[in-house]
Tab-separated table of C-alpha atoms in Angstrom:
chain	number	residue	atom	x	y	z
O	293	MET	CA	21.441	25.276	8.358
O	294	TRP	CA	21.962	22.134	10.423
O	295	TYR	CA	18.330	21.098	10.108
O	296	ASN	CA	18.331	20.958	6.297
O	297	THR	CA	18.906	17.199	6.136
O	298	LYS	CA	17.511	14.397	3.992
O	299	ALA	CA	15.309	13.411	6.931
O	300	LYS	CA	13.668	16.832	7.007
O	301	GLU	CA	12.915	16.517	3.306
O	302	LEU	CA	11.639	12.930	3.464
O	303	LEU	CA	9.547	13.328	6.595
O	304	GLY	CA	8.191	16.779	5.797
O	305	ILE	CA	9.247	18.241	9.146
O	306	GLU	CA	11.053	21.409	10.225
O	307	TYR	CA	13.698	19.856	12.440
O	308	PRO	CA	15.229	16.350	12.186
O	309	ILE	CA	14.247	15.537	15.771
O	310	LEU	CA	12.107	12.448	16.336
O	311	GLN	CA	10.321	11.482	19.523
O	312	GLY	CA	10.795	7.812	20.283
O	313	PRO	CA	7.502	5.894	19.987
O	314	PHE	CA	6.859	4.233	23.350
O	315	GLY	CA	4.977	0.952	23.523
O	316	GLY	CA	3.275	-0.541	26.542
O	317	ASN	CA	0.739	2.266	26.925
O	318	LEU	CA	3.453	4.896	27.497
O	319	SER	CA	2.687	6.936	24.367
O	320	THR	CA	0.042	9.661	24.309
O	321	VAL	CA	-1.701	11.667	21.626
O	322	GLU	CA	-0.795	14.809	23.571
O	323	LEU	CA	2.941	14.118	23.356
O	324	VAL	CA	2.848	13.130	19.678
O	325	ALA	CA	0.975	16.326	18.799
O	326	ALA	CA	3.227	18.530	20.934
O	327	VAL	CA	6.399	17.313	19.211
O	328	SER	CA	4.925	17.402	15.703
O	329	ASN	CA	3.373	20.840	16.179
O	330	LEU	CA	6.761	22.194	17.243
O	331	GLY	CA	8.448	20.969	14.074
O	332	GLY	CA	9.711	17.530	15.072
O	333	LEU	CA	8.178	14.118	14.418
O	334	GLY	CA	5.954	12.769	17.179
O	335	GLY	CA	5.731	9.001	17.487
O	336	TYR	CA	3.130	6.597	18.903
O	337	GLY	CA	4.057	3.041	19.872
O	338	ALA	CA	1.012	0.931	19.010
O	339	TYR	CA	2.233	-2.677	19.146
O	340	THR	CA	0.032	-3.500	22.156
O	341	ASN	CA	-3.076	-1.868	20.659
O	342	THR	CA	-5.864	-3.626	18.825
O	343	PRO	CA	-6.616	-2.580	15.237
O	344	GLN	CA	-9.726	-0.709	16.399
O	345	GLU	CA	-7.727	1.110	19.075
O	346	ILE	CA	-5.177	2.174	16.455
O	347	TYR	CA	-7.994	3.637	14.329
O	348	GLU	CA	-9.209	5.647	17.312
O	349	ILE	CA	-5.717	6.799	18.286
O	350	ASP	CA	-5.046	7.920	14.725
O	351	LYS	CA	-8.282	9.925	14.638
O	352	GLN	CA	-7.266	11.684	17.840
O	353	ILE	CA	-3.768	12.454	16.524
O	354	LYS	CA	-5.189	13.885	13.295
O	355	ALA	CA	-7.511	16.074	15.361
O	356	ALA	CA	-4.576	17.326	17.464
O	357	THR	CA	-2.082	18.061	14.675
O	358	ASN	CA	-1.988	18.543	10.923
O	359	LYS	CA	1.743	17.800	10.908
O	360	PRO	CA	3.493	14.506	10.060
O	361	TYR	CA	3.669	11.831	12.754
O	362	ASN	CA	4.898	8.260	13.150
O	363	ILE	CA	3.081	5.095	14.201
O	364	ASN	CA	5.278	2.192	15.316
O	365	LEU	CA	4.581	-1.557	15.277
O	366	TRP	CA	6.557	-4.696	16.084
O	367	VAL	CA	6.968	-7.080	13.144
O	368	SER	CA	7.650	-9.992	15.498
O	369	ASP	CA	5.236	-9.534	18.381
O	370	HIS	CA	5.820	-12.786	20.279
O	371	ASP	CA	8.491	-15.410	20.996
O	372	ILE	CA	6.173	-18.281	21.890
O	373	PRO	CA	7.196	-21.692	20.470
O	374	ALA	CA	4.863	-23.374	17.987
O	375	GLY	CA	3.750	-25.859	20.612
O	376	GLY	CA	2.831	-23.127	23.054
O	377	LEU	CA	3.907	-22.660	26.668
O	378	THR	CA	4.563	-25.951	28.460
O	379	ASP	CA	3.683	-26.678	32.069
O	380	GLU	CA	7.377	-27.284	32.725
O	381	GLN	CA	8.289	-23.779	31.512
O	382	PHE	CA	5.540	-22.220	33.586
O	383	ASN	CA	6.492	-24.145	36.722
O	384	LYS	CA	10.120	-22.987	36.415
O	385	ALA	CA	8.926	-19.369	36.281
O	386	ILE	CA	6.639	-19.956	39.252
O	387	ALA	CA	9.549	-21.312	41.281
O	388	VAL	CA	11.833	-18.293	40.761
O	389	TYR	CA	9.158	-15.587	41.075
O	390	LYS	CA	7.250	-17.074	44.043
O	391	PRO	CA	9.376	-15.235	46.663
O	392	TYR	CA	8.434	-11.886	45.122
O	393	TYR	CA	4.729	-12.753	45.028
O	394	ASP	CA	4.999	-13.877	48.649
O	395	GLU	CA	6.711	-10.611	49.575
O	396	VAL	CA	3.850	-8.485	48.264
O	397	GLY	CA	1.306	-10.912	49.692
O	398	ILE	CA	-0.619	-11.903	46.584
O	399	ALA	CA	-1.410	-15.248	44.967
O	400	LEU	CA	0.598	-16.562	42.063
O	401	PRO	CA	-1.138	-16.072	38.703
O	402	GLU	CA	-2.609	-18.785	36.535
O	403	LYS	CA	-0.772	-19.971	33.438
O	404	PRO	CA	-1.052	-17.193	30.809
O	405	ALA	CA	-3.584	-17.736	28.026
O	406	PRO	CA	-2.303	-18.400	24.489
O	407	PHE	CA	-1.292	-15.273	22.561
O	408	GLN	CA	-2.560	-14.442	19.094
O	409	SER	CA	-0.369	-12.226	16.922
O	410	ARG	CA	-1.966	-8.901	15.989
O	411	PHE	CA	0.630	-7.695	13.503
O	412	GLU	CA	-1.108	-8.651	10.248
O	413	ASN	CA	-4.366	-6.994	11.311
O	414	GLN	CA	-2.494	-3.957	12.621
O	415	LEU	CA	-0.770	-3.653	9.238
O	416	GLU	CA	-4.129	-3.394	7.495
O	417	VAL	CA	-4.923	-0.393	9.663
O	418	ILE	CA	-1.600	1.295	8.815
O	419	LEU	CA	-2.281	0.893	5.095
O	420	ASP	CA	-5.778	2.293	5.598
O	421	ILE	CA	-5.022	5.325	7.810
O	422	ARG	CA	-1.766	6.172	5.967
O	423	PRO	CA	0.339	7.932	8.608
O	424	LYS	CA	3.166	9.981	7.124
O	425	VAL	CA	5.639	7.592	8.774
O	426	PHE	CA	5.354	3.901	9.620
O	427	SER	CA	8.259	2.661	11.730
O	428	PHE	CA	8.803	-0.928	12.774
O	429	MET	CA	11.040	-3.017	15.030
O	430	PHE	CA	12.020	-6.639	15.494
O	431	GLY	CA	12.187	-7.394	11.790
O	432	VAL	CA	10.989	-6.151	8.428
O	433	PRO	CA	7.515	-6.357	6.853
O	434	SER	CA	7.142	-8.342	3.628
O	435	ASP	CA	8.277	-6.916	0.302
O	436	ASP	CA	4.619	-6.625	-0.685
O	437	VAL	CA	3.797	-4.485	2.364
O	438	LEU	CA	6.806	-2.243	1.752
O	439	GLU	CA	5.734	-1.799	-1.867
O	440	GLN	CA	2.191	-0.908	-0.778
O	441	CYS	CA	3.639	1.711	1.574
O	442	ARG	CA	5.614	3.216	-1.322
O	443	ARG	CA	2.496	3.385	-3.495
O	444	LEU	CA	0.536	5.026	-0.682
O	445	GLY	CA	3.252	7.554	0.130
O	446	ILE	CA	3.982	6.139	3.590
O	447	ILE	CA	7.609	6.621	4.669
O	448	THR	CA	9.024	3.376	6.109
O	449	VAL	CA	11.574	3.353	8.936
O	450	GLY	CA	13.253	0.192	10.231
O	451	ALA	CA	15.403	-0.302	13.344
O	452	ALA	CA	18.856	-1.896	13.352
O	453	THR	CA	21.001	-2.853	16.340
O	454	THR	CA	23.889	-4.207	14.234
O	455	LEU	CA	25.537	-3.429	10.906
O	456	ASP	CA	24.194	-6.680	9.450
O	457	GLU	CA	20.636	-5.677	10.344
O	458	ALA	CA	21.193	-2.264	8.739
O	459	ILE	CA	22.495	-3.886	5.539
O	460	PHE	CA	19.462	-6.198	5.492
O	461	LEU	CA	17.050	-3.271	5.925
O	462	ASP	CA	18.948	-1.346	3.236
O	463	SER	CA	18.531	-4.255	0.808
O	464	LYS	CA	14.761	-4.151	1.373
O	465	GLY	CA	14.542	-0.519	0.266
O	466	VAL	CA	13.184	1.028	3.467
O	467	ASP	CA	13.262	4.834	3.419
O	468	MET	CA	15.245	5.374	6.640
O	469	ILE	CA	17.068	3.188	9.154
O	470	ILE	CA	17.428	3.773	12.899
O	471	ALA	CA	20.876	3.082	14.367
O	472	SER	CA	19.626	1.795	17.724
O	473	GLY	CA	22.518	1.858	20.174
O	474	PHE	CA	22.662	-0.241	23.336
O	475	GLU	CA	22.545	2.942	25.454
O	476	ALA	CA	18.860	3.381	24.634
O	477	GLY	CA	16.079	2.731	27.122
O	478	GLY	CA	13.361	0.188	26.430
O	479	HIS	CA	13.536	-2.981	24.372
O	480	ARG	CA	16.466	-3.916	22.143
O	481	PRO	CA	14.857	-4.451	18.698
O	482	SER	CA	17.367	-7.025	17.429
O	483	PHE	CA	16.129	-9.481	14.798
O	484	LEU	CA	19.052	-11.284	13.110
O	485	LYS	CA	20.876	-12.415	16.268
O	486	ASP	CA	19.981	-12.509	19.932
O	487	ALA	CA	19.799	-9.121	21.625
O	488	GLU	CA	22.571	-9.943	24.112
O	489	SER	CA	25.110	-10.156	21.274
O	490	SER	CA	23.736	-7.081	19.451
O	491	VAL	CA	24.982	-4.321	21.732
O	492	THR	CA	26.922	-1.854	19.595
O	493	GLY	CA	26.932	1.756	20.814
O	494	THR	CA	24.980	4.383	18.894
O	495	PHE	CA	27.863	6.406	17.514
O	496	VAL	CA	29.939	3.360	16.542
O	497	LEU	CA	26.941	1.783	14.818
O	498	LEU	CA	26.172	5.068	13.058
O	499	GLN	CA	29.701	5.294	11.640
O	500	LEU	CA	29.703	1.648	10.523
O	501	MET	CA	26.383	2.151	8.782
O	502	ARG	CA	27.570	5.307	7.039
O	503	GLU	CA	30.381	3.300	5.466
O	504	LYS	CA	28.171	0.493	4.167
O	505	ILE	CA	24.689	1.832	3.321
O	506	LYS	CA	23.227	4.784	1.450
O	507	THR	CA	19.859	4.903	3.211
O	508	PRO	CA	19.497	7.962	5.513
O	509	ILE	CA	20.206	7.096	9.146
O	510	ILE	CA	18.423	8.118	12.345
O	511	ALA	CA	20.663	7.955	15.422
O	512	ALA	CA	18.946	6.675	18.584
O	513	GLY	CA	20.307	5.937	22.030
O	514	GLY	CA	22.242	8.169	24.393
O	515	ILE	CA	20.913	11.441	22.943
O	516	ALA	CA	19.014	13.881	25.163
O	517	ASP	CA	20.274	17.362	24.319
O	518	GLY	CA	21.444	19.580	21.466
O	519	LYS	CA	25.061	18.496	21.788
O	520	GLY	CA	23.988	14.889	21.291
O	521	ILE	CA	21.989	15.827	18.202
O	522	ALA	CA	24.933	17.821	16.843
O	523	ALA	CA	27.275	14.879	17.432
O	524	ALA	CA	24.927	12.529	15.586
O	525	LEU	CA	24.558	14.879	12.624
O	526	THR	CA	28.319	15.495	12.518
O	527	LEU	CA	28.942	11.743	12.302
O	528	GLY	CA	26.561	11.442	9.373
O	529	ALA	CA	23.095	10.903	10.816
O	530	SER	CA	20.238	12.564	9.007
O	531	ALA	CA	18.154	12.831	12.206
O	532	ALA	CA	18.201	12.005	15.898
O	533	GLN	CA	15.519	10.048	17.738
O	534	ILE	CA	15.130	10.876	21.425
O	535	GLY	CA	13.342	8.493	23.747
O	536	THR	CA	14.122	8.784	27.454
O	537	ALA	CA	14.066	12.597	27.558
O	538	PHE	CA	10.553	12.599	26.065
O	539	LEU	CA	9.435	9.698	28.262
O	540	ALA	CA	10.307	11.879	31.264
O	541	VAL	CA	8.048	14.808	30.327
O	542	ASP	CA	4.594	15.306	31.818
O	543	GLU	CA	2.876	14.678	28.480
O	544	SER	CA	4.002	11.038	28.345
O	545	ASN	CA	1.892	8.319	29.932
O	546	ALA	CA	4.676	7.202	32.276
O	547	LEU	CA	3.564	7.001	35.898
O	548	PRO	CA	4.524	10.025	38.018
O	549	ILE	CA	6.910	7.805	40.003
O	550	HIS	CA	8.480	6.611	36.735
O	551	ARG	CA	9.161	10.185	35.634
O	552	GLU	CA	10.423	11.015	39.119
O	553	MET	CA	12.844	8.071	38.999
O	554	LEU	CA	14.257	9.257	35.674
O	555	PHE	CA	15.269	12.520	37.364
O	556	SER	CA	16.593	10.789	40.496
O	557	GLU	CA	20.005	9.507	41.556
O	558	ALA	CA	18.747	5.986	40.787
O	559	SER	CA	18.822	6.764	37.051
O	560	LYS	CA	22.621	6.585	37.102
O	561	ASN	CA	22.352	2.792	37.127
O	562	THR	CA	20.527	0.978	34.334
O	563	THR	CA	20.336	-2.702	33.420
O	564	LEU	CA	19.543	-4.730	30.327
O	565	SER	CA	17.148	-7.449	31.486
O	566	ARG	CA	14.562	-9.959	30.262
O	567	ALA	CA	13.038	-10.310	33.723
O	568	TYR	CA	9.927	-8.214	33.115
O	569	THR	CA	8.778	-8.928	29.557
O	570	GLY	CA	10.804	-11.855	28.258
O	571	ARG	CA	12.651	-9.599	25.806
O	572	LEU	CA	15.839	-7.726	26.587
O	573	GLY	CA	15.241	-4.117	27.565
O	574	ARG	CA	17.021	-1.330	29.443
O	575	GLY	CA	15.617	0.298	32.531
O	576	ILE	CA	16.680	1.691	35.888
O	577	THR	CA	18.317	-1.163	37.799
O	578	SER	CA	15.889	-3.115	39.977
O	579	ARG	CA	16.305	-5.861	42.546
O	580	ILE	CA	14.468	-8.424	40.411
O	581	ALA	CA	16.531	-7.590	37.322
O	582	LYS	CA	19.725	-8.176	39.333
O	583	ASP	CA	18.377	-11.366	40.923
O	584	MET	CA	17.371	-12.818	37.557
O	585	THR	CA	20.793	-12.398	35.980
O	586	GLY	CA	21.870	-15.852	34.817
O	587	LYS	CA	18.345	-17.251	35.169
O	588	GLU	CA	17.081	-16.225	31.740
O	589	THR	CA	15.934	-19.787	30.944
O	590	ASP	CA	13.429	-19.506	33.807
O	591	ILE	CA	11.740	-16.473	32.238
O	592	LEU	CA	8.648	-16.944	30.066
O	593	PRO	CA	8.740	-15.973	26.369
O	594	PHE	CA	7.524	-12.530	25.338
O	595	PRO	CA	4.777	-11.373	25.893
O	596	LEU	CA	3.660	-14.117	28.299
O	597	GLN	CA	6.231	-12.920	30.827
O	598	THR	CA	4.579	-9.489	30.781
O	599	THR	CA	1.208	-11.092	31.525
O	600	PHE	CA	2.707	-13.327	34.211
O	601	ILE	CA	4.420	-10.493	36.087
O	602	ALA	CA	1.637	-7.885	35.705
O	603	PRO	CA	-0.046	-8.659	39.087
O	604	LEU	CA	3.341	-8.447	40.825
O	605	ARG	CA	4.097	-5.095	39.226
O	606	LYS	CA	0.662	-3.756	40.182
O	607	ALA	CA	1.065	-4.841	43.805
O	608	ALA	CA	4.607	-3.451	44.002
O	609	ILE	CA	3.368	-0.071	42.755
O	610	GLU	CA	0.493	-0.042	45.234
O	611	GLN	CA	2.910	-0.899	48.075
O	612	GLN	CA	5.555	1.531	46.775
O	613	LYS	CA	8.176	-1.202	46.503
O	614	TRP	CA	9.984	0.710	43.778
O	615	ASP	CA	13.065	-1.543	43.828
O	616	MET	CA	10.939	-4.385	42.429
O	617	ILE	CA	9.931	-2.455	39.299
O	618	LEU	CA	11.953	-1.917	36.126
O	619	PHE	CA	11.282	1.667	35.070
O	620	TRP	CA	12.298	1.961	31.414
O	621	GLY	CA	15.085	4.451	30.803
O	622	GLY	CA	18.356	4.893	28.929
O	623	GLN	CA	21.903	5.477	30.103
O	624	ILE	CA	21.584	9.215	29.340
O	625	SER	CA	18.949	9.736	32.078
O	626	PRO	CA	21.233	11.583	34.558
O	627	ILE	CA	21.445	14.646	32.275
O	628	LEU	CA	17.680	15.090	31.869
O	629	LYS	CA	16.413	18.589	32.692
O	630	HIS	CA	12.961	19.227	31.206
O	631	THR	CA	9.519	18.142	32.391
O	632	LYS	CA	7.502	19.742	29.565
O	633	ALA	CA	7.591	18.646	25.925
O	634	LYS	CA	7.591	22.250	24.713
O	635	ASP	CA	10.568	23.197	26.887
O	636	LEU	CA	12.478	20.105	25.793
O	637	MET	CA	11.853	20.770	22.084
O	638	TYR	CA	12.843	24.436	22.350
O	639	SER	CA	15.996	23.468	24.227
O	640	LEU	CA	16.955	20.791	21.672
O	641	ILE	CA	16.551	23.241	18.788
O	642	GLU	CA	18.330	26.115	20.530
O	643	GLU	CA	21.255	24.012	21.753
O	644	THR	CA	21.824	22.378	18.378
O	645	THR	CA	21.660	25.739	16.631
O	646	ALA	CA	24.082	27.285	19.133
O	647	TYR	CA	26.512	24.412	18.657
O	648	PHE	CA	26.644	24.749	14.878
O	649	ASP	CA	26.675	28.561	15.039
O	650	GLY	CA	29.684	28.289	17.345
O	651	LEU	CA	31.551	26.266	14.750
O	652	LYS	CA	31.197	29.162	12.319
O	653	LEU	CA	32.783	31.713	14.653
């Protein structure tokens, strides 16, 4: 059967279907449990959570499912220079974003406070709670951490946006590697070169990786139905990770307007932009994302840009100025159909099965 892949064996799941782990408070315990309980692998994006919050989230997940699940962290969780944010950098950002703050009628924010990396402390939690799967982006944990994961029976999954990144992850002995195509919604997890030059499509990247590495591959980006899963498996993937389609269901923590936008005509147009967080990410095209094209040097480093723009985003939501907000979403959004996690999972399984059964006729 199509679902008898290396990923199924490694992850201890019924179907090689993974729910993309959403950061930025978009993940929920309910969604993780729904996907895992139906035979896939639920995922929780925890890079913005404190260590104590991760402990609590993990307790809730364990209470909601006895199936495997994934917790995701960012290895590199900031881009702030060693000397910190200068007044000159902040003043440049103030100058380009002032018209938007004026438009919504709120004061410009103060200079963001210094950011302290949480990754090392978050790692301690992962090694303590021992999720079945620990996935990571924007780099690779140390060899020592990877070895500890092996000893503890934690499956490690890294994300690659280029063949070189996949080869690097392969050399580190991670258990599985995500082929993260540029079609995907959310942040581009590039770590060897800048994200703007790391924009290979999912199915091209998957085929390149199949030629050069032996580690099982998870295809991600541009997949939202059974035909997409079948295509990924046919090209050599061991599993498919689906983000936008799960972000759009009621069980995610996306705002109702966010989910509505993913099902709207607006979802036909998406943009890769740094304008909202300081890191390149794909979402439904917004006015600010278009305006900031070519002005990337005026954007604050991640995550200070997120802090800086948070009051503007809040005011825009309150005033329903939807064209000012970047709603995360991938290029596949226009084919989305399901608003319930259960319906989406059943459809993914049934469509993939029907596709492969049809090949046997």
